C-alpha positions as a Markdown table, in Angstrom:
| # | Residue | x | y | z |
|---|---|---|---|---|
| 1 | Met | 113.9 | 102.0 | 62.8 |
| 2 | Thr | 113.8 | 105.2 | 62.2 |
| 3 | Ser | 114.3 | 108.0 | 65.0 |
| 4 | Ser | 110.3 | 108.8 | 65.0 |
| 5 | Leu | 109.7 | 105.4 | 66.2 |
| 6 | Leu | 111.8 | 106.1 | 68.9 |
| 7 | Leu | 110.6 | 109.4 | 70.4 |
| 8 | Pro | 106.9 | 110.0 | 71.7 |
| 9 | Ile | 107.1 | 113.4 | 69.6 |
| 10 | Gly | 106.6 | 115.0 | 65.4 |
| 11 | Gly | 104.4 | 113.1 | 63.3 |
| 12 | Ile | 102.5 | 110.2 | 64.7 |
| 13 | Ser | 101.2 | 106.9 | 61.8 |
| 14 | Phe | 99.6 | 104.1 | 62.3 |
| 15 | Leu | 101.9 | 102.2 | 63.6 |
| 16 | His | 102.5 | 104.4 | 66.7 |
| 17 | Leu | 98.6 | 103.4 | 67.1 |
| 18 | Cys | 99.1 | 100.5 | 67.2 |
| 19 | Ile | 102.0 | 99.9 | 69.7 |
| 20 | Ala | 100.1 | 102.4 | 72.1 |
| 21 | Phe | 97.1 | 100.3 | 71.5 |
| 22 | Val | 99.4 | 96.8 | 73.0 |
| 23 | Gly | 100.6 | 99.2 | 75.7 |
| 24 | Gly | 96.8 | 100.0 | 77.1 |
| 25 | Leu | 96.0 | 96.4 | 76.6 |
| 26 | Phe | 99.2 | 95.1 | 78.3 |
| 27 | Gly | 98.4 | 98.0 | 81.4 |
| 28 | Ala | 95.0 | 96.8 | 81.8 |
| 29 | Ala | 95.8 | 93.2 | 81.8 |
| 30 | Val | 98.6 | 93.7 | 84.7 |
| 31 | Gly | 96.8 | 96.7 | 86.2 |
| 32 | Ala | 97.5 | 100.3 | 86.3 |
| 33 | Leu | 99.6 | 100.3 | 89.3 |
| 34 | Pro | 102.1 | 97.6 | 88.4 |
| 35 | Ala | 102.4 | 98.6 | 84.8 |
| 36 | Phe | 103.7 | 102.5 | 86.3 |
| 37 | Ile | 106.0 | 100.8 | 88.6 |
| 38 | Leu | 107.3 | 98.9 | 85.2 |
| 39 | Cys | 107.7 | 102.4 | 83.7 |
| 40 | Gly | 109.4 | 103.7 | 86.7 |
| 41 | Leu | 111.8 | 101.0 | 86.1 |
| 42 | Phe | 112.5 | 101.6 | 82.1 |
| 43 | Val | 113.2 | 105.3 | 83.6 |
| 44 | Phe | 115.7 | 104.1 | 86.0 |
| 45 | Ile | 117.6 | 101.8 | 83.8 |
| 46 | Gly | 117.5 | 104.4 | 81.1 |
| 47 | Ser | 118.6 | 107.2 | 83.5 |
| 48 | Val | 121.7 | 105.0 | 84.5 |
| 49 | Leu | 122.5 | 104.3 | 80.8 |
| 50 | Met | 122.5 | 108.0 | 80.2 |
| 51 | Ile | 124.7 | 108.9 | 83.2 |
| 52 | Ala | 126.7 | 106.0 | 81.4 |
| 53 | Gly | 127.2 | 107.9 | 78.5 |
| 54 | Ala | 125.2 | 105.9 | 76.8 |
| 55 | Gly | 122.8 | 108.2 | 75.2 |
| 56 | Pro | 118.7 | 108.8 | 76.0 |
| 57 | Asp | 117.6 | 106.0 | 72.9 |
| 58 | Phe | 116.4 | 103.3 | 76.1 |
| 59 | Leu | 114.5 | 106.1 | 78.0 |
| 60 | Asn | 112.7 | 107.7 | 75.5 |
| 61 | Thr | 112.2 | 104.1 | 73.6 |
| 62 | Phe | 111.3 | 102.4 | 76.9 |
| 63 | Gly | 110.8 | 105.2 | 79.8 |
| 64 | Phe | 108.8 | 107.9 | 78.0 |
| 65 | Gly | 107.5 | 105.7 | 74.8 |
| 66 | Phe | 104.7 | 104.5 | 72.5 |
| 67 | Thr | 104.1 | 101.7 | 74.4 |
| 68 | Phe | 105.5 | 101.7 | 78.4 |
| 69 | Gly | 105.7 | 105.6 | 78.4 |
| 70 | Pro | 102.6 | 106.3 | 81.7 |
| 71 | Gln | 100.2 | 107.7 | 79.2 |
| 72 | Ala | 99.8 | 104.6 | 76.8 |
| 73 | Cys | 100.2 | 101.6 | 79.9 |
| 74 | Phe | 99.1 | 103.3 | 83.1 |
| 75 | Gly | 96.8 | 105.9 | 81.8 |
| 76 | Ala | 94.9 | 103.9 | 79.5 |
| 77 | Ala | 94.8 | 101.3 | 82.3 |
| 78 | Val | 93.8 | 103.5 | 84.5 |
| 79 | Val | 90.8 | 104.0 | 82.3 |
| 80 | Ala | 90.4 | 100.6 | 82.1 |
| 81 | His | 89.6 | 99.9 | 85.5 |
| 82 | Met | 86.8 | 102.6 | 85.2 |
| 83 | Tyr | 84.6 | 100.5 | 82.7 |
| 84 | Ala | 85.4 | 97.5 | 84.6 |
| 85 | His | 83.8 | 99.0 | 87.6 |
| 86 | Lys | 80.0 | 99.9 | 85.5 |
| 87 | Lys | 80.6 | 96.1 | 84.4 |
| 88 | Gly | 80.9 | 95.0 | 87.8 |
| 89 | Leu | 84.5 | 93.6 | 87.6 |
| 90 | Ser | 86.3 | 95.2 | 89.6 |
| 91 | Pro | 86.8 | 98.4 | 92.8 |
| 92 | Gly | 87.2 | 101.4 | 90.7 |
| 93 | Arg | 90.0 | 102.1 | 93.2 |
| 94 | Asp | 91.3 | 99.1 | 92.7 |
| 95 | Ile | 94.2 | 100.6 | 90.5 |
| 96 | Thr | 96.7 | 97.0 | 91.7 |
| 97 | Ala | 94.8 | 94.5 | 90.5 |
| 98 | Gly | 95.5 | 93.3 | 87.2 |
| 99 | Leu | 91.9 | 93.3 | 84.6 |
| 100 | Met | 93.2 | 89.9 | 83.5 |
| 101 | Gly | 91.4 | 88.4 | 86.1 |
| 102 | Thr | 88.0 | 89.6 | 85.0 |
| 103 | Lys | 88.5 | 87.1 | 82.3 |
| 104 | Ser | 86.5 | 90.0 | 79.9 |
| 105 | Met | 87.9 | 90.8 | 76.6 |
| 106 | Asp | 86.6 | 94.4 | 76.3 |
| 107 | Val | 88.1 | 95.4 | 79.1 |
| 108 | Leu | 91.3 | 94.7 | 78.0 |
| 109 | Leu | 90.5 | 96.3 | 74.3 |
| 110 | Val | 89.1 | 99.4 | 76.8 |
| 111 | Gly | 92.9 | 100.2 | 77.9 |
| 112 | Gly | 94.0 | 99.6 | 74.0 |
| 113 | Leu | 91.6 | 102.0 | 72.5 |
| 114 | Phe | 92.8 | 104.5 | 74.9 |
| 115 | Gly | 96.9 | 103.9 | 75.0 |
| 116 | Ala | 95.9 | 104.7 | 71.3 |
| 117 | Leu | 94.9 | 107.9 | 72.1 |
| 118 | Ser | 97.3 | 108.9 | 74.1 |
| 119 | Val | 99.6 | 108.8 | 71.4 |
| 120 | Ile | 96.6 | 111.4 | 70.2 |
| 121 | Leu | 96.3 | 113.5 | 72.8 |
| 122 | Asn | 100.5 | 113.8 | 73.3 |
| 123 | Trp | 101.0 | 114.4 | 70.2 |
| 124 | Ile | 98.5 | 117.5 | 70.0 |
| 125 | Phe | 100.1 | 119.0 | 72.8 |
| 126 | Ile | 103.6 | 118.9 | 71.7 |
| 127 | Thr | 103.0 | 119.1 | 68.0 |
| 128 | Val | 99.4 | 120.7 | 67.7 |
| 129 | Leu | 100.3 | 123.0 | 70.2 |
| 130 | Pro | 104.1 | 123.6 | 70.7 |
| 131 | Trp | 103.7 | 126.6 | 72.8 |
| 132 | Lys | 106.9 | 127.7 | 74.7 |
| 133 | Trp | 107.5 | 130.0 | 77.7 |
| 134 | Gly | 111.2 | 130.8 | 77.8 |
| 135 | Gly | 112.3 | 127.7 | 75.8 |
| 136 | Met | 110.0 | 125.5 | 77.9 |
| 137 | Leu | 106.8 | 123.5 | 76.8 |
| 138 | Trp | 104.0 | 125.1 | 78.1 |
| 139 | Thr | 102.8 | 121.9 | 80.4 |
| 140 | Asp | 103.7 | 118.1 | 80.6 |
| 141 | Ala | 102.5 | 116.2 | 77.5 |
| 142 | Val | 102.3 | 113.2 | 79.3 |
| 143 | Ala | 100.8 | 114.1 | 82.5 |
| 144 | Leu | 97.9 | 116.4 | 80.9 |
| 145 | Ser | 97.3 | 112.9 | 78.5 |
| 146 | Ile | 96.6 | 111.2 | 81.5 |
| 147 | Thr | 94.6 | 113.3 | 83.0 |
| 148 | Ile | 92.7 | 114.2 | 79.9 |
| 149 | Met | 92.0 | 110.5 | 79.3 |
| 150 | Gly | 91.2 | 110.1 | 83.3 |
| 151 | Ile | 88.2 | 112.9 | 83.1 |
| 152 | Ile | 87.1 | 110.9 | 79.7 |
| 153 | Gly | 87.0 | 107.8 | 81.4 |
| 154 | Arg | 84.9 | 109.3 | 84.3 |
| 155 | Leu | 82.5 | 111.0 | 82.3 |
| 156 | Met | 82.0 | 107.5 | 79.8 |
| 157 | Phe | 81.9 | 105.1 | 82.7 |
| 158 | Asp | 81.1 | 106.3 | 85.9 |
| 159 | Ser | 77.8 | 108.0 | 85.9 |
| 160 | Lys | 76.9 | 107.4 | 89.8 |
| 161 | Ser | 80.1 | 110.0 | 90.6 |
| 162 | Gly | 79.8 | 112.7 | 87.8 |
| 163 | Leu | 83.4 | 114.6 | 87.1 |
| 164 | Phe | 84.0 | 115.6 | 90.8 |
| 165 | Gly | 82.3 | 112.9 | 92.6 |
| 166 | Lys | 79.7 | 113.3 | 95.1 |
| 167 | Val | 80.5 | 114.7 | 99.0 |
| 168 | Ala | 78.8 | 112.7 | 101.9 |
| 169 | Glu | 76.8 | 114.9 | 104.0 |
| 170 | Gly | 79.1 | 116.1 | 107.0 |
| 171 | Glu | 82.2 | 115.6 | 105.6 |
| 172 | Ser | 84.2 | 117.9 | 103.3 |
| 173 | Arg | 85.3 | 118.1 | 99.8 |
| 174 | Phe | 89.1 | 119.8 | 101.1 |
| 175 | Asn | 89.4 | 118.5 | 104.3 |
| 176 | Pro | 87.8 | 114.4 | 104.2 |
| 177 | Thr | 87.8 | 112.0 | 106.8 |
| 178 | Glu | 88.5 | 108.5 | 107.2 |
| 179 | Lys | 84.3 | 108.8 | 106.1 |
| 180 | Ser | 85.3 | 109.2 | 103.1 |
| 181 | Val | 87.5 | 106.6 | 100.6 |
| 182 | Leu | 90.8 | 108.4 | 101.1 |
| 183 | Trp | 94.0 | 108.5 | 99.3 |
| 184 | Leu | 96.4 | 108.3 | 101.2 |
| 185 | Pro | 95.9 | 108.5 | 104.5 |
| 186 | Trp | 99.4 | 108.3 | 105.9 |
| 187 | Gln | 100.1 | 111.4 | 103.2 |
| 188 | Met | 97.4 | 114.2 | 103.7 |
| 189 | Ser | 98.3 | 116.6 | 106.7 |
| 190 | Trp | 99.7 | 119.2 | 105.9 |
| 191 | Lys | 103.4 | 118.6 | 108.1 |
| 192 | Glu | 103.0 | 114.9 | 106.0 |
| 193 | Leu | 103.1 | 116.7 | 102.8 |
| 194 | Leu | 105.0 | 119.7 | 103.4 |
| 195 | Val | 107.4 | 116.9 | 105.4 |
| 196 | Ile | 107.4 | 114.6 | 102.0 |
| 197 | Gly | 107.9 | 116.9 | 99.6 |
| 198 | Phe | 110.7 | 118.8 | 101.3 |
| 199 | Gly | 112.6 | 115.3 | 101.0 |
| 200 | Val | 112.0 | 113.9 | 97.8 |
| 201 | Gly | 112.0 | 117.9 | 96.1 |
| 202 | Leu | 115.8 | 118.6 | 97.6 |
| 203 | Leu | 117.2 | 114.8 | 96.7 |
| 204 | Ser | 116.1 | 114.8 | 93.5 |
| 205 | Ser | 116.5 | 118.8 | 92.9 |
| 206 | Tyr | 120.1 | 117.2 | 94.0 |
| 207 | Phe | 120.5 | 114.7 | 91.7 |
| 208 | Ala | 119.2 | 117.5 | 89.1 |
| 209 | Leu | 121.3 | 119.8 | 89.4 |
| 210 | Leu | 124.1 | 117.5 | 90.1 |
| 211 | Leu | 123.9 | 114.9 | 86.9 |
| 212 | Gly | 122.2 | 117.6 | 84.8 |
| 213 | Ala | 119.2 | 117.3 | 81.7 |
| 214 | Glu | 121.5 | 115.6 | 79.5 |
| 215 | His | 122.3 | 112.8 | 82.1 |
| 216 | Gly | 119.5 | 111.6 | 83.2 |
| 217 | Gly | 119.5 | 114.0 | 85.8 |
| 218 | Ala | 115.9 | 115.5 | 85.1 |
| 219 | Val | 113.8 | 112.3 | 85.4 |
| 220 | Ile | 116.4 | 109.9 | 87.9 |
| 221 | Gly | 114.0 | 111.0 | 91.0 |
| 222 | Phe | 111.1 | 110.3 | 88.5 |
| 223 | Gly | 112.4 | 106.8 | 88.2 |
| 224 | Ile | 113.4 | 106.3 | 91.7 |
| 225 | Ser | 109.8 | 107.6 | 93.0 |
| 226 | Gly | 108.0 | 105.3 | 90.1 |
| 227 | Leu | 110.2 | 102.2 | 90.6 |
| 228 | Ser | 109.4 | 102.4 | 94.8 |
| 229 | Leu | 105.6 | 101.7 | 94.3 |
| 230 | Val | 106.1 | 98.1 | 94.2 |
| 231 | Phe | 106.5 | 98.5 | 97.8 |
| 232 | Leu | 102.6 | 100.0 | 97.7 |
| 233 | Gln | 101.4 | 97.2 | 95.5 |
| 234 | Phe | 102.1 | 94.4 | 98.3 |
| 235 | Gly | 100.7 | 97.1 | 100.7 |
| 236 | Thr | 103.5 | 98.9 | 102.5 |
| 237 | Lys | 102.2 | 102.3 | 103.1 |
| 238 | Met | 104.5 | 103.9 | 101.0 |
| 239 | Pro | 104.7 | 107.6 | 99.9 |
| 240 | Val | 103.8 | 108.4 | 96.4 |
| 241 | Thr | 106.3 | 111.2 | 95.3 |
| 242 | His | 107.2 | 110.9 | 91.5 |
| 243 | His | 104.5 | 113.9 | 91.5 |
| 244 | Ile | 107.3 | 115.4 | 93.4 |
| 245 | Ser | 110.7 | 114.6 | 92.0 |
| 246 | Ala | 109.5 | 115.2 | 88.4 |
| 247 | Ile | 108.8 | 118.6 | 89.2 |
| 248 | Ala | 111.4 | 119.3 | 91.4 |
| 249 | Ala | 114.0 | 117.9 | 89.2 |
| 250 | Gly | 112.6 | 120.0 | 86.4 |
| 251 | Ala | 112.1 | 123.3 | 88.4 |
| 252 | Ala | 115.9 | 123.2 | 89.8 |
| 253 | Leu | 117.2 | 122.5 | 85.8 |
| 254 | Ala | 115.1 | 125.9 | 84.9 |
| 255 | Ser | 116.2 | 127.8 | 87.8 |
| 256 | His | 119.9 | 126.5 | 88.5 |
| 257 | Ser | 118.5 | 126.7 | 92.1 |
| 258 | Leu | 118.4 | 123.4 | 94.7 |
| 259 | Ile | 116.4 | 125.6 | 97.1 |
| 260 | Trp | 113.4 | 126.5 | 93.8 |
| 261 | Gly | 113.5 | 123.3 | 93.0 |
| 262 | Thr | 112.7 | 122.6 | 96.5 |
| 263 | Ile | 110.3 | 125.0 | 96.7 |
| 264 | Phe | 108.3 | 123.6 | 93.9 |
| 265 | Gly | 108.5 | 120.2 | 95.2 |
| 266 | Ile | 106.3 | 120.4 | 98.4 |
| 267 | Ile | 103.9 | 122.7 | 95.9 |
| 268 | Ser | 103.6 | 119.6 | 93.7 |
| 269 | Ser | 103.3 | 117.8 | 97.1 |
| 270 | Phe | 100.2 | 119.8 | 97.9 |
| 271 | Ala | 99.0 | 120.0 | 95.1 |
| 272 | Gly | 98.8 | 116.1 | 94.6 |
| 273 | Gln | 96.5 | 116.2 | 97.3 |
| 274 | Phe | 94.6 | 118.9 | 95.9 |
| 275 | Trp | 93.9 | 116.9 | 93.2 |
| 276 | Ala | 93.1 | 113.3 | 94.7 |
| 277 | Cys | 90.2 | 115.5 | 96.8 |
| 278 | Leu | 89.1 | 117.2 | 93.8 |
| 279 | Phe | 88.6 | 114.0 | 92.0 |
| 280 | Thr | 89.1 | 111.0 | 93.5 |
| 281 | Val | 88.3 | 111.1 | 97.0 |
| 282 | His | 84.5 | 111.3 | 96.5 |
| 283 | Ala | 84.4 | 109.0 | 93.8 |
| 284 | Asp | 84.2 | 105.7 | 92.8 |
| 285 | Thr | 86.6 | 105.9 | 90.2 |
| 286 | Tyr | 90.1 | 106.8 | 90.1 |
| 287 | Ile | 91.6 | 110.2 | 88.5 |
| 288 | Asp | 95.5 | 110.1 | 89.0 |
| 289 | Pro | 96.3 | 113.1 | 91.1 |
| 290 | Pro | 100.0 | 113.1 | 90.8 |
| 291 | Ala | 99.3 | 113.3 | 86.8 |
| 292 | Ala | 97.3 | 116.5 | 87.5 |
| 293 | Ala | 99.4 | 118.3 | 89.8 |
| 294 | Ile | 103.1 | 117.3 | 87.4 |
| 295 | Phe | 101.3 | 119.1 | 84.6 |
| 296 | Ser | 99.3 | 121.5 | 86.5 |
| 297 | Val | 102.4 | 122.6 | 88.4 |
| 298 | Thr | 104.3 | 122.6 | 85.2 |
| 299 | Thr | 102.6 | 124.8 | 83.7 |
| 300 | Ile | 102.9 | 127.3 | 86.5 |
| 301 | Met | 106.6 | 126.6 | 87.0 |
| 302 | Val | 106.9 | 127.8 | 83.2 |
| 303 | Gly | 104.7 | 130.5 | 83.3 |
| 304 | Leu | 106.7 | 132.0 | 86.2 |
| 305 | Ala | 109.6 | 131.7 | 85.0 |
| 306 | Ala | 108.8 | 133.0 | 81.9 |
| 307 | Leu | 107.6 | 136.2 | 83.8 |
| 308 | Gly | 111.4 | 136.1 | 85.0 |
| 309 | Leu | 110.7 | 134.8 | 88.6 |
| 310 | Phe | 114.0 | 132.8 | 88.6 |
| 311 | Thr | 116.0 | 135.6 | 87.4 |
| 312 | Ala | 114.2 | 138.6 | 89.8 |
| 313 | Ile | 114.7 | 135.8 | 93.0 |
| 314 | Pro | 118.2 | 134.2 | 92.6 |
| 315 | Leu | 118.6 | 131.3 | 95.0 |
| 316 | Pro | 121.4 | 128.9 | 95.3 |
């Protein structure tokens, strides 16, 4: 096996499309959230192996690879949930349920097709549009791929909701009440977003600076956050934090600052709720708010870093 098969970058081949197809099919079969939890487990294991000096092969092959990377097994499965909802086989917002239970193999095939699409999208954002600002890629290609696939799926399979859903009479898009189907009712007020953004952002920034990118510091917080969602899968009112931990670690490494990392973790916490209100709360199907937060805040952070923010305002 050559190194080109280990990393989700560079050239793509028919084999890459096939193994990503399997990833999307698998994600649809077990359900989008269980597939993402498995991804979080792989990222955590890969990070621990990097701490032990084993290198990034496990992380790149399993955590962010073509089959079990979140763009394939999770992002594609989200679209399969939309398709199943269109057929009346599954609630559109319930990404915890394995779609194998629908006994409709075309649902799984839709997941597979979007898994293959995830490779193409990821390749476009990294290889065809390889813009770098200050030495950093302009966005998070995985998160942007997941968001784009969600938008495509919404337009294809949820004509009732439309792209942004429909705000109920008397409701506010960005200040919804219990009348709407909220994303995370226990993680939506400014106090809740501030506190969880601060806590997770600080811890993930600390890990990033302590370990360094070469020893898994950039992603171990993401892995822990993703793995923790196993409790959400079984009904615990868990915070969803992988968008916070991912952004905080990236900002901490870019700025060499614990405080800047924490600040961007808080920003991403609020960004997650913003995208939830824009895409998901008022719709019948799910577009992933954390993925939208990761790609958008990454782009802002990279742009500000390129403009010299972290140099102009150095923080400890």
